[in-house]
Coordinates of C-alpha atoms and ligand atoms in Angstrom, one line a residue:
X1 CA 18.3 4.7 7.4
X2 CA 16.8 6.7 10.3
X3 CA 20.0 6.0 12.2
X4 CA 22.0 7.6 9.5
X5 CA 20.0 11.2 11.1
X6 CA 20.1 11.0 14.3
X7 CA 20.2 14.5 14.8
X8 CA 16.5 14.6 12.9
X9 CA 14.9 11.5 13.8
X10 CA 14.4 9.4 16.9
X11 CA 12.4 6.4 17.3
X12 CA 9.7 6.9 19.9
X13 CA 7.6 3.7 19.7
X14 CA 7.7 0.4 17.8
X15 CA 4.7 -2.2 17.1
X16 CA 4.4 -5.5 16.0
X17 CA 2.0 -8.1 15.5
X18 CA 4.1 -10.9 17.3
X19 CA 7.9 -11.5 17.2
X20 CA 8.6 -9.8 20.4
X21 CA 12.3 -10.6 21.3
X22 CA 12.8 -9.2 18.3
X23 CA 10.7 -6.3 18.8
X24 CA 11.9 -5.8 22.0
X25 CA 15.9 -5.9 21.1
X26 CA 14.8 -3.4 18.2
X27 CA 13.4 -1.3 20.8
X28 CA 16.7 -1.3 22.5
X29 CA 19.0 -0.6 19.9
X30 CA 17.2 2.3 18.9
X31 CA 16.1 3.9 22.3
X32 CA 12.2 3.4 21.2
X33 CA 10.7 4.2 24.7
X34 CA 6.9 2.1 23.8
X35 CA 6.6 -1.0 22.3
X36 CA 3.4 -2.5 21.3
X37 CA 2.2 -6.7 20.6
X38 CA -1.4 -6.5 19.1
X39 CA -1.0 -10.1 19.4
X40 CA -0.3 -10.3 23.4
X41 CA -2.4 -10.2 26.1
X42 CA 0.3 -9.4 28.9
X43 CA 3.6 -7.7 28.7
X44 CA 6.6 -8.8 30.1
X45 CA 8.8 -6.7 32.8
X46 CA 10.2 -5.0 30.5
X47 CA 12.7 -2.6 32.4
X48 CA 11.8 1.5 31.1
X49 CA 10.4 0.5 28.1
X50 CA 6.4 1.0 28.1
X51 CA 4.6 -1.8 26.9
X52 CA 1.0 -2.4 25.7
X53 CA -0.9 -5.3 23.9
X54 CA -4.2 -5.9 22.0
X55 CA -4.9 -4.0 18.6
X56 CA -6.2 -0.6 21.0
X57 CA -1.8 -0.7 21.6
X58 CA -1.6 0.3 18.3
X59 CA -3.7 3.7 19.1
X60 CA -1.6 4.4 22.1
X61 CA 1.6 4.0 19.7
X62 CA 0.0 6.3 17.2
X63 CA -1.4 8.9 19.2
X64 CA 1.5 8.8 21.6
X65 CA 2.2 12.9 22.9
X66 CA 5.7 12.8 22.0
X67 CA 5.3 11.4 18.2
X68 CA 4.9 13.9 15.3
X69 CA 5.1 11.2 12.5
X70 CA 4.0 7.8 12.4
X71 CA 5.1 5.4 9.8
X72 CA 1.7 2.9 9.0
X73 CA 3.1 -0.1 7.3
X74 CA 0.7 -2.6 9.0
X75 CA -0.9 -5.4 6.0
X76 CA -4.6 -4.8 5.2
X77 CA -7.3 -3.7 7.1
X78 CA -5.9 -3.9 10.2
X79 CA -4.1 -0.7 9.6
X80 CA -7.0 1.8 9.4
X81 CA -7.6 2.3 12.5
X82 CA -4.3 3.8 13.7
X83 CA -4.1 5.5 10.7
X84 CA -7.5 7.9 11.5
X85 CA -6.5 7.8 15.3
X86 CA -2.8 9.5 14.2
X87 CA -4.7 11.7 11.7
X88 CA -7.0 12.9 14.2
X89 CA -4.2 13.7 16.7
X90 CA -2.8 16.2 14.4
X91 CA 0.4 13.8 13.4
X92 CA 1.8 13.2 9.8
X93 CA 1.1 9.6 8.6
X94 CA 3.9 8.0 6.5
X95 CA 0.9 5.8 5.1
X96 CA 2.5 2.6 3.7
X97 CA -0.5 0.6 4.6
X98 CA -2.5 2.3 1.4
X99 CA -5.5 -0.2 2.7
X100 CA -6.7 2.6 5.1
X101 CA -7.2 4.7 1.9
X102 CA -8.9 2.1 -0.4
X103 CA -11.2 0.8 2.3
X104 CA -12.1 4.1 3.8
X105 CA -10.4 7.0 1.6
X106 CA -13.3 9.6 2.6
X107 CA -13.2 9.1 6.2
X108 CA -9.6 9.1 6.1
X109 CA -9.0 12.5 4.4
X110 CA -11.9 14.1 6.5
X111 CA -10.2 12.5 9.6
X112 CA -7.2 14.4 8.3
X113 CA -8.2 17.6 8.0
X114 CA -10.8 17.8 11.4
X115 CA -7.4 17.0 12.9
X116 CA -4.8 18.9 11.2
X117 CA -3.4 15.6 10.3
X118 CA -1.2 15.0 7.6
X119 CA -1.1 11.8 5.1
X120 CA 2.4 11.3 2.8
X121 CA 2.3 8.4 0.9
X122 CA 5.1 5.8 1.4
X123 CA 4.1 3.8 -1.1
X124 CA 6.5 4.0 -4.2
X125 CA 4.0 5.3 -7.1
X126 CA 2.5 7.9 -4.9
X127 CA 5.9 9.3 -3.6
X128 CA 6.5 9.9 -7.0
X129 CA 3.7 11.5 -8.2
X130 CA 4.5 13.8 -5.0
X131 CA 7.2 14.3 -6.0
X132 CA 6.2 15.1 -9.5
X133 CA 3.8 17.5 -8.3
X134 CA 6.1 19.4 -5.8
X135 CA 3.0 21.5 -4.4
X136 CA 1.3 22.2 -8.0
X137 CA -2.2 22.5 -7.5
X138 CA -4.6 19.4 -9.2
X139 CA -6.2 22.0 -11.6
X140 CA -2.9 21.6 -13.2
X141 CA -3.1 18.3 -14.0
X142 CA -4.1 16.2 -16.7
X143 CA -3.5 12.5 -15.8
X144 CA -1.3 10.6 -13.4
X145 CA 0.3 7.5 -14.8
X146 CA 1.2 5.3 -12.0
X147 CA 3.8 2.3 -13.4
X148 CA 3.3 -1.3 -12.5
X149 CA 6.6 -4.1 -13.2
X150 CA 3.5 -6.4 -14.2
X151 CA 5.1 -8.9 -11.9
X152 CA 6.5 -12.3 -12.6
X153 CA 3.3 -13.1 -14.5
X154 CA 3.9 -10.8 -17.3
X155 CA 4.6 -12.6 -20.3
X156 CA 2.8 -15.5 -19.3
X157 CA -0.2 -16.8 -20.9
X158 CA -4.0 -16.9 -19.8
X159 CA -3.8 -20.7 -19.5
X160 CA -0.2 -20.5 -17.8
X161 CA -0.9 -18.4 -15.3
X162 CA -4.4 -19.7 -14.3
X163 CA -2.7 -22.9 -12.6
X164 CA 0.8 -20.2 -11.5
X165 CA 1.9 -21.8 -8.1
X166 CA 2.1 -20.3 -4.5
X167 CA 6.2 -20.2 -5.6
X168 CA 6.2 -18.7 -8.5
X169 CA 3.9 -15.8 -7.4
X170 CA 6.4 -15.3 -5.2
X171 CA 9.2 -14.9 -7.1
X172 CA 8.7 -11.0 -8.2
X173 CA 11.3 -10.0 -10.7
X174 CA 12.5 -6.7 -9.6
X175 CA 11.2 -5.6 -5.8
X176 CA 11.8 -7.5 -2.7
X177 CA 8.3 -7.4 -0.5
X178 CA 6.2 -9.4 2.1
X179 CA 4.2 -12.2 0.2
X180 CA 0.5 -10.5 0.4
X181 CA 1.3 -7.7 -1.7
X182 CA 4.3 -9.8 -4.1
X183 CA 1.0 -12.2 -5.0
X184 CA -1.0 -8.8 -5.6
X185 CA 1.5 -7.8 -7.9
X186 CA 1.0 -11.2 -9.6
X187 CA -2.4 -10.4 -9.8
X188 CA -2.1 -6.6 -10.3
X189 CA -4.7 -6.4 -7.5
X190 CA -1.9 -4.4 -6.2
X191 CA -2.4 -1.6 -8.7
X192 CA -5.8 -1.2 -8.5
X193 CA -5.5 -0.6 -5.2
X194 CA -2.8 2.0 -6.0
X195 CA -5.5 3.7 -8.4
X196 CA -8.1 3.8 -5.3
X197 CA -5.0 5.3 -3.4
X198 CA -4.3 7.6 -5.8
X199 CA -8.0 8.9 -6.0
X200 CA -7.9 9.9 -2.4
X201 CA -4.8 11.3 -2.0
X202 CA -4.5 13.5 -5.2
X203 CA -8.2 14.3 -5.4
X204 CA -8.3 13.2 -9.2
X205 CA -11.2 11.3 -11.1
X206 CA -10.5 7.7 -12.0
X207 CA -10.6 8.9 -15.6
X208 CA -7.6 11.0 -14.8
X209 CA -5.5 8.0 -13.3
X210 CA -4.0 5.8 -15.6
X211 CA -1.6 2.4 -15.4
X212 CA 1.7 1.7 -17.3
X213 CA 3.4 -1.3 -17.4
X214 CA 6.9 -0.8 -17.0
X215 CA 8.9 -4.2 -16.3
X216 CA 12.3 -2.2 -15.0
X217 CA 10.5 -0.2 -12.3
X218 CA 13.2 3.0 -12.9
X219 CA 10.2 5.1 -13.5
X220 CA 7.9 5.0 -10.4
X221 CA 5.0 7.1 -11.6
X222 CA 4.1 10.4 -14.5
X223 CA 2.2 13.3 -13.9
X224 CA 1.3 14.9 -17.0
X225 CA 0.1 18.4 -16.7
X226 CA -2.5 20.5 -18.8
X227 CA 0.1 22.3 -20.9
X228 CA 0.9 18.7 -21.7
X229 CA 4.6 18.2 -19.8
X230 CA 5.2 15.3 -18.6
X231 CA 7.4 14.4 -15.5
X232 CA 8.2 11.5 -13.8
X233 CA 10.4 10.2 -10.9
X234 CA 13.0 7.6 -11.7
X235 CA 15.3 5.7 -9.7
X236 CA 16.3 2.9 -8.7
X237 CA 13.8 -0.1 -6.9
X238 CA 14.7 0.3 -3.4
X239 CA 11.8 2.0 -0.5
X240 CA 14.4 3.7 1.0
X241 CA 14.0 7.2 -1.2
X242 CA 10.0 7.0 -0.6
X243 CA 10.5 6.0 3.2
X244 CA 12.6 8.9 3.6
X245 CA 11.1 11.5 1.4
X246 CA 7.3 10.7 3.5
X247 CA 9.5 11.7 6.5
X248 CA 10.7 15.1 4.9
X249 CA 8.5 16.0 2.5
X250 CA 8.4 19.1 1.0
X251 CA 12.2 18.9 2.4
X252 CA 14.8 16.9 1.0
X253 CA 17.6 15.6 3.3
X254 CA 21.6 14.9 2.5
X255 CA 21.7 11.4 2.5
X256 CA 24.4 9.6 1.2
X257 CA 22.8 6.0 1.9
X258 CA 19.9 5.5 -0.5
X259 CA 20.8 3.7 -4.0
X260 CA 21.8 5.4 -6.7
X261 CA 20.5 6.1 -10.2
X262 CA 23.1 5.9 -13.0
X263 CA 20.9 6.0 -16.5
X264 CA 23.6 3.7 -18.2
X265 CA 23.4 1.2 -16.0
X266 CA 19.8 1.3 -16.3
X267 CA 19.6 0.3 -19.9
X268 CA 16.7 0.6 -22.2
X269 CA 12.9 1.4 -20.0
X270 CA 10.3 -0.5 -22.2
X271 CA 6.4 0.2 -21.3
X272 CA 3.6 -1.9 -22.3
X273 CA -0.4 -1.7 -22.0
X274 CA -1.8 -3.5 -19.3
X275 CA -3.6 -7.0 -20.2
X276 CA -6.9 -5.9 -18.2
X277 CA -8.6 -9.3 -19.8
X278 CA -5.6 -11.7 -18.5
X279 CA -5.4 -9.5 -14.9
X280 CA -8.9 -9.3 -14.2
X281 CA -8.6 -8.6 -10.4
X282 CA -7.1 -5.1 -12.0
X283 CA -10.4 -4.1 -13.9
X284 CA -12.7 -5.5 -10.6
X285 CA -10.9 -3.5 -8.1
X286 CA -11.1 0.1 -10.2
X287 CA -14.8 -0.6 -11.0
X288 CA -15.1 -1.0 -7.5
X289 CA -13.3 2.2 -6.8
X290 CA -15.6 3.7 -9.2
X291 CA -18.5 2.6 -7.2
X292 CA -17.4 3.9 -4.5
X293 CA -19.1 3.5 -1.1
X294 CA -18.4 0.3 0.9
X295 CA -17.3 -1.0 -2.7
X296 CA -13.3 -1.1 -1.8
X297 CA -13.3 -2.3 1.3
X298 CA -15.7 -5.5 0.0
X299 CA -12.3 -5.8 -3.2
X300 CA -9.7 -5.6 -0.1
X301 CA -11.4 -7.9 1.9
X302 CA -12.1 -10.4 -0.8
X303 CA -8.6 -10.1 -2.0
X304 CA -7.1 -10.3 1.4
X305 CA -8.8 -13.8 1.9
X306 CA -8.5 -15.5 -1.1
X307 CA -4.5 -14.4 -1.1
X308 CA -4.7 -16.4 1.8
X309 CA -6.3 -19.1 0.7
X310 CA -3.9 -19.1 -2.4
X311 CA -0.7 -18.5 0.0
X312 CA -2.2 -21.5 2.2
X313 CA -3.0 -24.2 -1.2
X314 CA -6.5 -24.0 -0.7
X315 CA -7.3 -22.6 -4.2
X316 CA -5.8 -22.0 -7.5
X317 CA -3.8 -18.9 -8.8
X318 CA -6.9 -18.1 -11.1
X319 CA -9.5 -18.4 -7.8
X320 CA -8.4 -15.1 -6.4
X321 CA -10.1 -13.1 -9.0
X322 CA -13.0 -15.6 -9.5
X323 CA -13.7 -15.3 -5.3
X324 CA -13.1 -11.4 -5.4
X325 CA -15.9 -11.3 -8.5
X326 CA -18.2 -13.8 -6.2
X327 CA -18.2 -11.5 -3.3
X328 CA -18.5 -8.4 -5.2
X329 CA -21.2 -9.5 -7.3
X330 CA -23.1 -10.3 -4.1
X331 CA -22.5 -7.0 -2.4
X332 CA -25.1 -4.5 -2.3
X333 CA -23.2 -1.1 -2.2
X334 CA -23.4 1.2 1.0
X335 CA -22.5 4.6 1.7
X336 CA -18.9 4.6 3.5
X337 CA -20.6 6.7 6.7
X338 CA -18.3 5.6 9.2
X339 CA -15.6 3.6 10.5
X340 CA -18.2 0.3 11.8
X341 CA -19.8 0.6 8.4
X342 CA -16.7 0.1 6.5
X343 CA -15.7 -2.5 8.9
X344 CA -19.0 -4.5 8.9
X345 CA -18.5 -4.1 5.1
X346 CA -15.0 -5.8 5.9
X347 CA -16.4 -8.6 8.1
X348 CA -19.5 -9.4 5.4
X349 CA -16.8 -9.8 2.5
X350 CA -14.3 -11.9 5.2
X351 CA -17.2 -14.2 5.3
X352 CA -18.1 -14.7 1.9
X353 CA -14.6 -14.7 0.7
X354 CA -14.4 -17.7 2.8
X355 CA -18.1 -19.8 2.1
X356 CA -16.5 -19.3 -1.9
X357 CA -13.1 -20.5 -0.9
X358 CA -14.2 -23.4 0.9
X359 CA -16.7 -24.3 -1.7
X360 CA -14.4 -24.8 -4.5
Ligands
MG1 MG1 3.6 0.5 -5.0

C-alpha cells in the first residue's frame, strides 16, 4: 500500500520480534535504512542498514530523527513503551497496538501532548469514529457506537461455547488477523478493550460509548451527535482504509488500491445486542475500565496469559474469563502514576494469571 505513494511515504525503519531474514529482505525491498530484533542480542554485518537488538531497539526505531510517523502494531503490552517514547519525540503514532491505551490511557495522552505528539488510531472502530467526527468537537456528541462481528461464537450457545476449541476460535468469520486478538474476538475481550481505547482517545464517559453487534462488519463504528444525527463509516473488512487514513488524517489520499464498497453487494446489515451474560470477559474488561487506575492493565495482562494458555491447550475456552475474574478480583486498584506502576501492575497480573492457569 505504502509503495503505491512513493512520492509521500518512505519507509525509514522496520522492527520485529524475530524472523530476521525476513525482516531483513523487507528492509531491502523497501529502502528502510534501521532495522530492529527485540529478540537478538547481536546483529549481523548487515551492509548500510543500521541494526539494533533488545526491546530499547524499539525506542531507537521510534524516536529515530528522520521518522515523522510511526505505525505501533506490536501485540500487548509490549508496545507501550515505544508508543510514549514516539509521543514524546513530537511524532504521530499510527497506534494499532490499542494495548498502550488500555493499560496506560492517561500517561499516554499526557505523553502526547508534553511532546506535541500525535496518536491516530489504526484500529478499525476508532478510524471510523474519526472519521465520523472529522474534527467536531466532543461537546457535540452524544454516544459512539463502536460495532463488533461477535466472532465465530455468535450464535453459539453458553454450553457450546464453554468447551469451543483452540480451532474454532480461530476460525473468525469475516476479518483475517493474528490469533491473540481473533480469540479476543471470540471472547469479545477484544471490544472491551476497544471501549477502554475509545475512552482515551475521544475523551468520552463510558456511559457515552456503546457496542453493537453487527456480524457483516460494513459498518465499522456510529457517532451519534446531540441534535441526534447519526453517522457511521462503512466499507468493506479490509485494514487497508484505516492503515492509510492514520497516515493522512485529516487528509485523504487518491488511492485506487484499497477495496471497494458497492452497497448491493453488501446485502442486508443485521445488528444485534451484545450477550454480556454469555461474553462475560466483555462486561469484566469495561468495569475495569470504569475503575480505572492500574485496573486495565491487570484485564490485559490476565487476558494476554490465559489467551495463551488457551492458544497452548492448557485451559478451556470458558477459563479465559474465569482466570481474568480471578486476577481481577484479587487486585487491589492503584493509581496509574507512571510507567513502572502500570508495568508492575502488568507483572503482578502475569503472575497470577499463571498460579490460576496452572491450578486448574
Ligand atoms: Mg477493531
Amino acid at each position: 500500500m505504502l509503495g503505491r505513494h512513493p512520492e509521500r511515504f518512505s519507509v525509514k525503519a522496520l522492527t520485529a520480534y524475530g524472523s530476521r531474514d525476513l525482516l531483513l529482505e523487507q528492509a531491502k525491498e523497501c529502502g528502510a535504512q534501521y532495522v530492529c530484533l527485540v529478540g537478538e542480542h547481536e546483529g549481523p554485518d548487515t551492509g548500510d542498514v543500521a541494526y539494533g537488538t533488545g526491546p530499547e531497539c524499539l525506542i531507537e526505531a521510534a524516536t529515530h530523527p528522520e521518522v515523522s510517523v510511526v505505525i505501533n502494531a506490536i501485540v500487548g503490552a509490549a508496545g507501550l513503551r515505544a508508543t510514549i517514547a514516539a509521543l514524546r519525540a513530537g511524532k504521530r503514532v499510527a497506534l494499532a497496538n490499542k494495548e498502550s491505551l488500555v493499560m496506560a490511557g492517561d500517561l499516554v495522552t499526557r505523553a502526547a501532548r508534553d511532546g506535541g505528539g500525535e496518536i491516530v488510531p489504526v484500529d478499525s472502530e476508532h478510524s471510523a469514529v474519526l472519521q465520523c467526527l472529522s474534527g467536531r468537537s466532543v461537546d457535540e456528541v452524544r454516544r459512539l457506537i463502536l460495532t463488533a462481528s461477535g466472532g465465530p461464537f455468535r450464535e453459539w450457545s453458553r454450553d457450546r461455547l464453554h468447551d469451543a476449541t483452540v480451532e474454532e476460535a480461530l476460525r473468525h468469520p469475516t476479518w483475517d488477523m493474528g490469533p491473540k486478538i481473533t480469540v479476543d474476538s471470540a471472547t469479545l475481550a477484544n471490544k472491551a478493550l476497544e471501549v477502554i481505547e475509545a475512552h482515551y482517545l475521544f475523551k468520552l464517559g463510558y456511559g457515552r460509548i456503546d457496542v453493537v453487534v453487527h456480524p457483516q462488519s460494513i459498518v465499522h463504528g456510529f457517532v451519534e451527535f446531540t441534535d441526534g444525527s447519526v453517522l457511521a463509516q462503512v466499507g468493506v473488512p479490509s485494514m487497508e482504509l484505516p492503515i492509510l487514513y492514520a497516515l493522512t488524517h485529516p487528509e485523504r489520499l487518491d488511492d485506487d488500491g484499497t477495496p471497494r464498497f458497492d452497497p448491493v453487494t453488501a446485502g442486508t446489515l443485521t445488528f444485534e445486542p451484545v450477550r454480556r451474560d454469555d461474553f462475560p470477559a466483555f462486561a469484566l474488561g469495561v468495569s475495569a475500565g470504569t475503575a480505572g487506575g492500574t485496573a486495565p492493565a491487570v484485564y490485559n495482562a490476565s487476558n494476554e496469559v490465559a489467551v495463551q494458555a488457551f492458544l497452548d491447550g492448557r485451559i478451556p475456552f470458558r477459563a479465559i474469563s474465569e482466570i481474568m475474574q480471578g486476577v481481577l478480583e484479587s487486585h487491589d486498584v492503584q493509581p496509574a502514576t507512571d510507567v513502572e506502576a502500570v508495568l508492575a501492575a502488568d507483572a503482578w497480573a502475569r503472575q497470577r494469571g499463571e498460579l490460576l492457569c496452572s491450578s486448574r
